[in-house]
Amino acid sequence: MSVIKLLCTTLGKTLGFFTVLVVFIAATLNYFEDSETVKYTSMAEDIKTLEENFRQQNKSCFILGASGETGKLLLQELLEHNIFSKITLIGRRQLTFEGKTYENLVQEVVDFEKLDDYAAAFQGHDVGYCCLGTTRAKAGAEGFIRVDHDYVLKSAELAKAGGCTQFHLESSRGADKNSGFLYLKVKGQVEADIEALGFDRFAIYRPGVLLVDRQESRPAEWMARKFFSAVSAVGYRSMSVPIQEVAKAMVSNTVLQPEQKTEILENKDIATLGKSAGK
């Protein structure tokens, strides 16, 4: 009986611990939950009508980072919605696609270390999308700064000089140029530097943890995505978002009419707009 009592006591303590842990996590997530944004909660605009009006303007766009997880889905969404007369992919290598859907794509291969030599690739576009990025683990601190700040900013500068009026940047939740964390500091700094260029419209997307099954996935990353996917399923949308919703939100937001030149879409805004676009 003593063993049974001990076992019951241990199980009770363990259950109590996990109960407290779950309550703590829920309270923390609730504290950090983004406030509701009316603009994206209620889609008063008719997206289909806006898309048709936008399509008739015969605009062109380019995508940076089309080989990445978000970039690939963004390209698919743009092709599906067919709101641009011309789509150009700008990257360090030629990408291979199968099917007639991709036959009219234009590809420009550039050396990001010598972008000034490829200024022509950035000319003549109305809208630019940037999903370019790496990680400190892959590229080291200097390499991360060079890709996520230097390459991105230089591309934006060339696009602006080439006539681009609308720029959409995939950033990160918590981006802040004054942050003590390198990742968030770099993301925040490039946001500020691009805003200073003076695009007619600059949209910043700050997703949380991207819910996607990456081809390159460490065990810790896999566990984190599973955790945030479960959390998202029970209603907390500020910490993570399915990557498909990011791509959908970027496309739908392109045709909306913002009230100001620079807008920041936090994780919940992205999720709400992405879901609305999928209906």
mmCIF file of C-alpha atoms in Angstrom:
data_model
loop_
_atom_site.group_PDB
_atom_site.id
_atom_site.type_symbol
_atom_site.label_atom_id
_atom_site.label_comp_id
_atom_site.label_asym_id
_atom_site.label_seq_id
_atom_site.Cartn_x
_atom_site.Cartn_y
_atom_site.Cartn_z
ATOM 1 C CA MET A 1 0.000 0.000 0.000
ATOM 2 C CA SER A 2 2.879 2.329 0.783
ATOM 3 C CA VAL A 3 4.179 1.916 -2.787
ATOM 4 C CA ILE A 4 0.742 2.685 -4.224
ATOM 5 C CA LYS A 5 0.396 5.716 -1.998
ATOM 6 C CA LEU A 6 3.841 6.912 -3.032
ATOM 7 C CA LEU A 7 2.974 6.413 -6.692
ATOM 8 C CA CYS A 8 -0.314 8.304 -6.332
ATOM 9 C CA THR A 9 1.432 11.120 -4.504
ATOM 10 C CA THR A 10 4.093 11.365 -7.214
ATOM 11 C CA LEU A 11 1.523 11.349 -10.011
ATOM 12 C CA GLY A 12 -0.501 13.973 -8.192
ATOM 13 C CA LYS A 13 2.510 16.243 -7.837
ATOM 14 C CA THR A 14 3.443 15.724 -11.489
ATOM 15 C CA LEU A 15 -0.099 16.493 -12.645
ATOM 16 C CA GLY A 16 -0.138 19.561 -10.445
ATOM 17 C CA PHE A 17 3.162 20.747 -11.881
ATOM 18 C CA PHE A 18 1.981 20.405 -15.477
ATOM 19 C CA THR A 19 -1.300 22.111 -14.624
ATOM 20 C CA VAL A 20 0.592 25.081 -13.224
ATOM 21 C CA LEU A 21 2.903 25.046 -16.250
ATOM 22 C CA VAL A 22 0.002 25.093 -18.693
ATOM 23 C CA VAL A 23 -1.696 27.910 -16.799
ATOM 24 C CA PHE A 24 1.553 29.875 -16.767
ATOM 25 C CA ILE A 25 2.072 29.425 -20.511
ATOM 26 C CA ALA A 26 -1.528 30.395 -21.246
ATOM 27 C CA ALA A 27 -1.234 33.507 -19.083
ATOM 28 C CA THR A 28 2.051 34.467 -20.754
ATOM 29 C CA LEU A 29 0.660 34.032 -24.237
ATOM 30 C CA ASN A 30 -2.429 35.986 -23.308
ATOM 31 C CA TYR A 31 -0.224 38.843 -22.058
ATOM 32 C CA PHE A 32 1.697 38.980 -25.326
ATOM 33 C CA GLU A 33 -1.383 38.494 -27.485
ATOM 34 C CA ASP A 34 -1.567 41.186 -30.172
ATOM 35 C CA SER A 35 -4.485 43.556 -29.910
ATOM 36 C CA GLU A 36 -7.228 43.165 -32.472
ATOM 37 C CA THR A 37 -6.835 45.270 -35.602
ATOM 38 C CA VAL A 38 -10.250 46.242 -36.932
ATOM 39 C CA LYS A 39 -8.895 46.828 -40.426
ATOM 40 C CA TYR A 40 -8.078 43.145 -40.869
ATOM 41 C CA THR A 41 -10.734 41.653 -38.605
ATOM 42 C CA SER A 42 -13.533 42.958 -40.802
ATOM 43 C CA MET A 43 -12.738 42.765 -44.494
ATOM 44 C CA ALA A 44 -15.242 45.364 -45.666
ATOM 45 C CA GLU A 45 -13.479 45.617 -49.009
ATOM 46 C CA ASP A 46 -14.354 43.126 -51.687
ATOM 47 C CA ILE A 47 -10.996 41.491 -52.370
ATOM 48 C CA LYS A 48 -12.124 40.035 -55.684
ATOM 49 C CA THR A 49 -13.186 43.452 -56.950
ATOM 50 C CA LEU A 50 -9.975 45.050 -55.732
ATOM 51 C CA GLU A 51 -7.939 42.341 -57.420
ATOM 52 C CA GLU A 52 -9.741 42.906 -60.712
ATOM 53 C CA ASN A 53 -9.161 46.643 -60.527
ATOM 54 C CA PHE A 54 -5.506 46.058 -59.696
ATOM 55 C CA ARG A 55 -5.152 43.547 -62.544
ATOM 56 C CA GLN A 56 -6.382 46.093 -65.072
ATOM 57 C CA GLN A 57 -3.519 48.423 -64.130
ATOM 58 C CA ASN A 58 -1.089 46.072 -65.873
ATOM 59 C CA LYS A 59 1.545 46.167 -63.134
ATOM 60 C CA SER A 60 4.704 44.121 -62.753
ATOM 61 C CA CYS A 61 6.509 42.820 -59.683
ATOM 62 C CA PHE A 62 9.662 41.079 -58.535
ATOM 63 C CA ILE A 63 10.311 38.584 -55.748
ATOM 64 C CA LEU A 64 13.513 38.275 -53.733
ATOM 65 C CA GLY A 65 13.920 34.922 -51.998
ATOM 66 C CA ALA A 66 11.590 32.883 -54.203
ATOM 67 C CA SER A 67 13.530 29.717 -53.359
ATOM 68 C CA GLY A 68 12.711 30.017 -49.648
ATOM 69 C CA GLU A 69 9.688 28.618 -47.847
ATOM 70 C CA THR A 70 7.655 31.842 -47.868
ATOM 71 C CA GLY A 71 8.897 32.928 -51.291
ATOM 72 C CA LYS A 72 7.778 29.699 -52.957
ATOM 73 C CA LEU A 73 4.263 29.984 -51.578
ATOM 74 C CA LEU A 74 4.126 33.703 -52.368
ATOM 75 C CA LEU A 75 4.951 32.937 -55.995
ATOM 76 C CA GLN A 76 2.210 30.301 -56.135
ATOM 77 C CA GLU A 77 -0.326 32.726 -54.681
ATOM 78 C CA LEU A 78 0.625 35.480 -57.128
ATOM 79 C CA LEU A 79 0.321 33.118 -60.074
ATOM 80 C CA GLU A 80 -3.022 31.824 -58.821
ATOM 81 C CA HIS A 81 -4.490 35.305 -58.313
ATOM 82 C CA ASN A 82 -2.950 36.600 -61.544
ATOM 83 C CA ILE A 83 -2.864 40.245 -60.456
ATOM 84 C CA PHE A 84 0.410 41.056 -62.250
ATOM 85 C CA SER A 85 1.128 41.085 -65.963
ATOM 86 C CA LYS A 86 4.769 40.190 -65.301
ATOM 87 C CA ILE A 87 6.563 38.459 -62.415
ATOM 88 C CA THR A 88 10.352 38.515 -62.131
ATOM 89 C CA LEU A 89 12.361 36.357 -59.754
ATOM 90 C CA ILE A 90 15.652 37.881 -58.634
ATOM 91 C CA GLY A 91 18.092 35.507 -56.986
ATOM 92 C CA ARG A 92 21.556 34.029 -56.929
ATOM 93 C CA ARG A 93 20.639 31.024 -59.078
ATOM 94 C CA GLN A 94 18.212 29.928 -61.755
ATOM 95 C CA LEU A 95 15.234 28.045 -60.376
ATOM 96 C CA THR A 96 13.617 25.097 -62.132
ATOM 97 C CA PHE A 97 9.838 24.850 -62.426
ATOM 98 C CA GLU A 98 7.546 22.335 -64.100
ATOM 99 C CA GLY A 99 4.269 23.121 -65.813
ATOM 100 C CA LYS A 100 2.808 25.825 -68.004
ATOM 101 C CA THR A 101 1.893 27.899 -64.967
ATOM 102 C CA TYR A 102 5.501 28.988 -64.654
ATOM 103 C CA GLU A 103 6.419 29.381 -68.321
ATOM 104 C CA ASN A 104 6.028 33.171 -68.414
ATOM 105 C CA LEU A 105 8.187 33.861 -65.374
ATOM 106 C CA VAL A 106 11.263 36.024 -65.870
ATOM 107 C CA GLN A 107 14.381 35.144 -63.894
ATOM 108 C CA GLU A 108 17.317 37.430 -63.163
ATOM 109 C CA VAL A 109 20.430 35.816 -61.688
ATOM 110 C CA VAL A 110 22.518 38.268 -59.656
ATOM 111 C CA ASP A 111 25.574 38.346 -57.430
ATOM 112 C CA PHE A 112 24.398 39.901 -54.186
ATOM 113 C CA GLU A 113 27.971 40.908 -53.381
ATOM 114 C CA LYS A 114 28.007 43.096 -56.517
ATOM 115 C CA LEU A 115 24.416 44.270 -56.785
ATOM 116 C CA ASP A 116 25.354 47.603 -58.342
ATOM 117 C CA ASP A 117 26.424 45.650 -61.433
ATOM 118 C CA TYR A 118 22.880 44.262 -61.710
ATOM 119 C CA ALA A 119 20.873 47.462 -61.340
ATOM 120 C CA ALA A 120 19.024 46.693 -64.588
ATOM 121 C CA ALA A 121 17.415 43.643 -62.954
ATOM 122 C CA PHE A 122 15.615 45.964 -60.526
ATOM 123 C CA GLN A 123 14.309 48.420 -63.108
ATOM 124 C CA GLY A 124 10.754 48.658 -64.387
ATOM 125 C CA HIS A 125 8.901 46.980 -61.522
ATOM 126 C CA ASP A 126 5.902 48.483 -59.765
ATOM 127 C CA VAL A 127 5.894 46.228 -56.696
ATOM 128 C CA GLY A 128 8.683 44.440 -54.866
ATOM 129 C CA TYR A 129 8.421 41.512 -52.457
ATOM 130 C CA CYS A 130 11.318 40.557 -50.215
ATOM 131 C CA CYS A 131 11.392 37.166 -48.496
ATOM 132 C CA LEU A 132 15.181 37.056 -48.490
ATOM 133 C CA GLY A 133 16.918 35.892 -45.352
ATOM 134 C CA THR A 134 19.229 33.437 -43.633
ATOM 135 C CA THR A 135 20.053 32.489 -40.046
ATOM 136 C CA ARG A 136 23.002 33.096 -37.787
ATOM 137 C CA ALA A 137 23.396 29.326 -37.458
ATOM 138 C CA LYS A 138 23.871 28.968 -41.219
ATOM 139 C CA ALA A 139 25.855 32.086 -42.064
ATOM 140 C CA GLY A 140 27.402 33.262 -38.799
ATOM 141 C CA ALA A 141 26.799 36.710 -37.323
ATOM 142 C CA GLU A 142 28.518 38.658 -40.110
ATOM 143 C CA GLY A 143 26.895 36.590 -42.834
ATOM 144 C CA PHE A 144 23.476 37.020 -41.276
ATOM 145 C CA ILE A 145 23.865 40.811 -41.153
ATOM 146 C CA ARG A 146 25.124 40.880 -44.727
ATOM 147 C CA VAL A 147 22.138 38.925 -46.065
ATOM 148 C CA ASP A 148 19.271 40.144 -43.895
ATOM 149 C CA HIS A 149 20.358 43.775 -43.839
ATOM 150 C CA ASP A 150 22.892 44.661 -46.513
ATOM 151 C CA TYR A 151 21.477 42.568 -49.390
ATOM 152 C CA VAL A 152 17.891 43.498 -48.535
ATOM 153 C CA LEU A 153 18.571 47.221 -48.188
ATOM 154 C CA LYS A 154 20.670 47.424 -51.348
ATOM 155 C CA SER A 155 17.971 45.614 -53.300
ATOM 156 C CA ALA A 156 15.369 48.050 -51.997
ATOM 157 C CA GLU A 157 17.567 51.007 -52.972
ATOM 158 C CA LEU A 158 17.994 49.695 -56.518
ATOM 159 C CA ALA A 159 14.278 48.935 -56.801
ATOM 160 C CA LYS A 160 13.377 52.447 -55.663
ATOM 161 C CA ALA A 161 15.822 53.953 -58.152
ATOM 162 C CA GLY A 162 14.359 51.697 -60.845
ATOM 163 C CA GLY A 163 10.832 53.024 -60.401
ATOM 164 C CA CYS A 164 9.352 50.616 -57.830
ATOM 165 C CA THR A 165 6.712 52.375 -55.730
ATOM 166 C CA GLN A 166 5.466 49.577 -53.450
ATOM 167 C CA PHE A 167 7.693 47.361 -51.300
ATOM 168 C CA HIS A 168 6.620 44.416 -49.134
ATOM 169 C CA LEU A 169 9.095 43.076 -46.571
ATOM 170 C CA GLU A 170 8.864 39.837 -44.610
ATOM 171 C CA SER A 171 10.388 40.687 -41.233
ATOM 172 C CA SER A 172 9.874 39.113 -37.811
ATOM 173 C CA ARG A 173 7.759 39.468 -34.703
ATOM 174 C CA GLY A 174 9.618 41.600 -32.172
ATOM 175 C CA ALA A 175 11.805 43.367 -34.755
ATOM 176 C CA ASP A 176 13.395 46.383 -33.060
ATOM 177 C CA LYS A 177 16.529 48.278 -34.094
ATOM 178 C CA ASN A 178 17.236 48.935 -30.402
ATOM 179 C CA SER A 179 16.926 45.291 -29.372
ATOM 180 C CA GLY A 180 19.743 43.578 -27.507
ATOM 181 C CA PHE A 181 19.216 40.463 -29.636
ATOM 182 C CA LEU A 182 21.106 40.458 -32.933
ATOM 183 C CA TYR A 183 18.308 38.851 -34.959
ATOM 184 C CA LEU A 184 15.620 41.296 -33.853
ATOM 185 C CA LYS A 185 18.000 44.269 -34.034
ATOM 186 C CA VAL A 186 18.980 43.537 -37.640
ATOM 187 C CA LYS A 187 15.352 43.011 -38.647
ATOM 188 C CA GLY A 188 14.336 46.278 -37.002
ATOM 189 C CA GLN A 189 17.237 48.206 -38.517
ATOM 190 C CA VAL A 190 16.508 47.104 -42.070
ATOM 191 C CA GLU A 191 12.846 48.039 -41.575
ATOM 192 C CA ALA A 192 13.874 51.554 -40.531
ATOM 193 C CA ASP A 193 16.439 51.923 -43.333
ATOM 194 C CA ILE A 194 13.973 50.889 -46.025
ATOM 195 C CA GLU A 195 11.287 53.177 -44.620
ATOM 196 C CA ALA A 196 13.771 56.055 -44.963
ATOM 197 C CA LEU A 197 13.957 55.400 -48.725
ATOM 198 C CA GLY A 198 10.468 56.857 -49.100
ATOM 199 C CA PHE A 199 8.504 54.273 -51.062
ATOM 200 C CA ASP A 200 4.955 55.372 -51.865
ATOM 201 C CA ARG A 201 3.918 52.316 -49.893
ATOM 202 C CA PHE A 202 5.969 50.150 -47.537
ATOM 203 C CA ALA A 203 4.347 47.104 -45.917
ATOM 204 C CA ILE A 204 6.150 45.231 -43.146
ATOM 205 C CA TYR A 205 5.048 41.730 -42.159
ATOM 206 C CA ARG A 206 6.101 40.504 -38.714
ATOM 207 C CA PRO A 207 5.128 36.840 -38.388
ATOM 208 C CA GLY A 208 5.918 34.844 -35.273
ATOM 209 C CA VAL A 209 7.020 31.217 -35.506
ATOM 210 C CA LEU A 210 6.350 30.049 -39.061
ATOM 211 C CA LEU A 211 4.406 26.791 -39.053
ATOM 212 C CA VAL A 212 5.943 24.828 -41.898
ATOM 213 C CA ASP A 213 7.638 21.471 -42.351
ATOM 214 C CA ARG A 214 11.082 22.594 -43.467
ATOM 215 C CA GLN A 215 13.327 20.347 -45.513
ATOM 216 C CA GLU A 216 16.161 21.292 -43.158
ATOM 217 C CA SER A 217 14.776 20.851 -39.661
ATOM 218 C CA ARG A 218 16.597 20.433 -36.356
ATOM 219 C CA PRO A 219 14.842 18.420 -33.605
ATOM 220 C CA ALA A 220 14.482 21.530 -31.407
ATOM 221 C CA GLU A 221 12.933 23.495 -34.287
ATOM 222 C CA TRP A 222 10.543 20.628 -35.035
ATOM 223 C CA MET A 223 9.428 20.467 -31.404
ATOM 224 C CA ALA A 224 8.971 24.250 -31.253
ATOM 225 C CA ARG A 225 6.767 24.253 -34.346
ATOM 226 C CA LYS A 226 4.668 21.387 -32.968
ATOM 227 C CA PHE A 227 4.234 23.238 -29.694
ATOM 228 C CA PHE A 228 3.218 26.533 -31.295
ATOM 229 C CA SER A 229 0.963 24.721 -33.747
ATOM 230 C CA ALA A 230 -0.905 23.201 -30.795
ATOM 231 C CA VAL A 231 -1.044 26.564 -29.032
ATOM 232 C CA SER A 232 -2.360 28.226 -32.178
ATOM 233 C CA ALA A 233 -5.054 25.570 -32.462
ATOM 234 C CA VAL A 234 -6.538 26.595 -29.113
ATOM 235 C CA GLY A 235 -6.811 30.248 -30.013
ATOM 236 C CA TYR A 236 -3.517 32.005 -29.374
ATOM 237 C CA ARG A 237 -2.530 33.560 -32.711
ATOM 238 C CA SER A 238 0.151 36.068 -31.702
ATOM 239 C CA MET A 239 3.066 33.665 -31.434
ATOM 240 C CA SER A 240 2.841 31.610 -34.632
ATOM 241 C CA VAL A 241 1.212 31.504 -38.054
ATOM 242 C CA PRO A 242 0.935 28.939 -40.883
ATOM 243 C CA ILE A 243 3.311 30.001 -43.620
ATOM 244 C CA GLN A 244 0.518 29.739 -46.216
ATOM 245 C CA GLU A 245 -1.320 32.533 -44.417
ATOM 246 C CA VAL A 246 1.742 34.780 -44.629
ATOM 247 C CA ALA A 247 1.866 34.381 -48.411
ATOM 248 C CA LYS A 248 -1.886 34.898 -48.761
ATOM 249 C CA ALA A 249 -1.772 37.995 -46.566
ATOM 250 C CA MET A 250 1.036 39.542 -48.621
ATOM 251 C CA VAL A 251 -0.898 39.066 -51.862
ATOM 252 C CA SER A 252 -4.237 40.321 -50.514
ATOM 253 C CA ASN A 253 -2.656 43.280 -48.772
ATOM 254 C CA THR A 254 -1.087 44.357 -52.063
ATOM 255 C CA VAL A 255 -4.463 45.390 -53.479
ATOM 256 C CA LEU A 256 -5.758 47.083 -50.332
ATOM 257 C CA GLN A 257 -5.634 50.852 -49.941
ATOM 258 C CA PRO A 258 -3.687 51.759 -46.774
ATOM 259 C CA GLU A 259 -4.251 54.939 -44.815
ATOM 260 C CA GLN A 260 -0.532 55.624 -44.461
ATOM 261 C CA LYS A 261 2.644 55.032 -46.455
ATOM 262 C CA THR A 262 4.200 52.621 -43.959
ATOM 263 C CA GLU A 263 2.186 49.884 -42.289
ATOM 264 C CA ILE A 264 3.171 47.080 -39.955
ATOM 265 C CA LEU A 265 1.211 43.844 -39.914
ATOM 266 C CA GLU A 266 1.817 41.944 -36.694
ATOM 267 C CA ASN A 267 1.313 38.202 -36.421
ATOM 268 C CA LYS A 268 -2.408 38.368 -35.641
ATOM 269 C CA ASP A 269 -3.006 40.803 -38.528
ATOM 270 C CA ILE A 270 -1.248 38.405 -40.878
ATOM 271 C CA ALA A 271 -3.260 35.425 -39.630
ATOM 272 C CA THR A 272 -6.566 37.270 -39.878
ATOM 273 C CA LEU A 273 -5.899 38.649 -43.343
ATOM 274 C CA GLY A 274 -4.484 35.337 -44.553
ATOM 275 C CA LYS A 275 -7.563 33.445 -43.389
ATOM 276 C CA SER A 276 -9.906 36.035 -44.902
ATOM 277 C CA ALA A 277 -8.076 35.745 -48.205
ATOM 278 C CA GLY A 278 -8.513 32.000 -48.177
ATOM 279 C CA LYS A 279 -12.288 32.152 -47.936
#
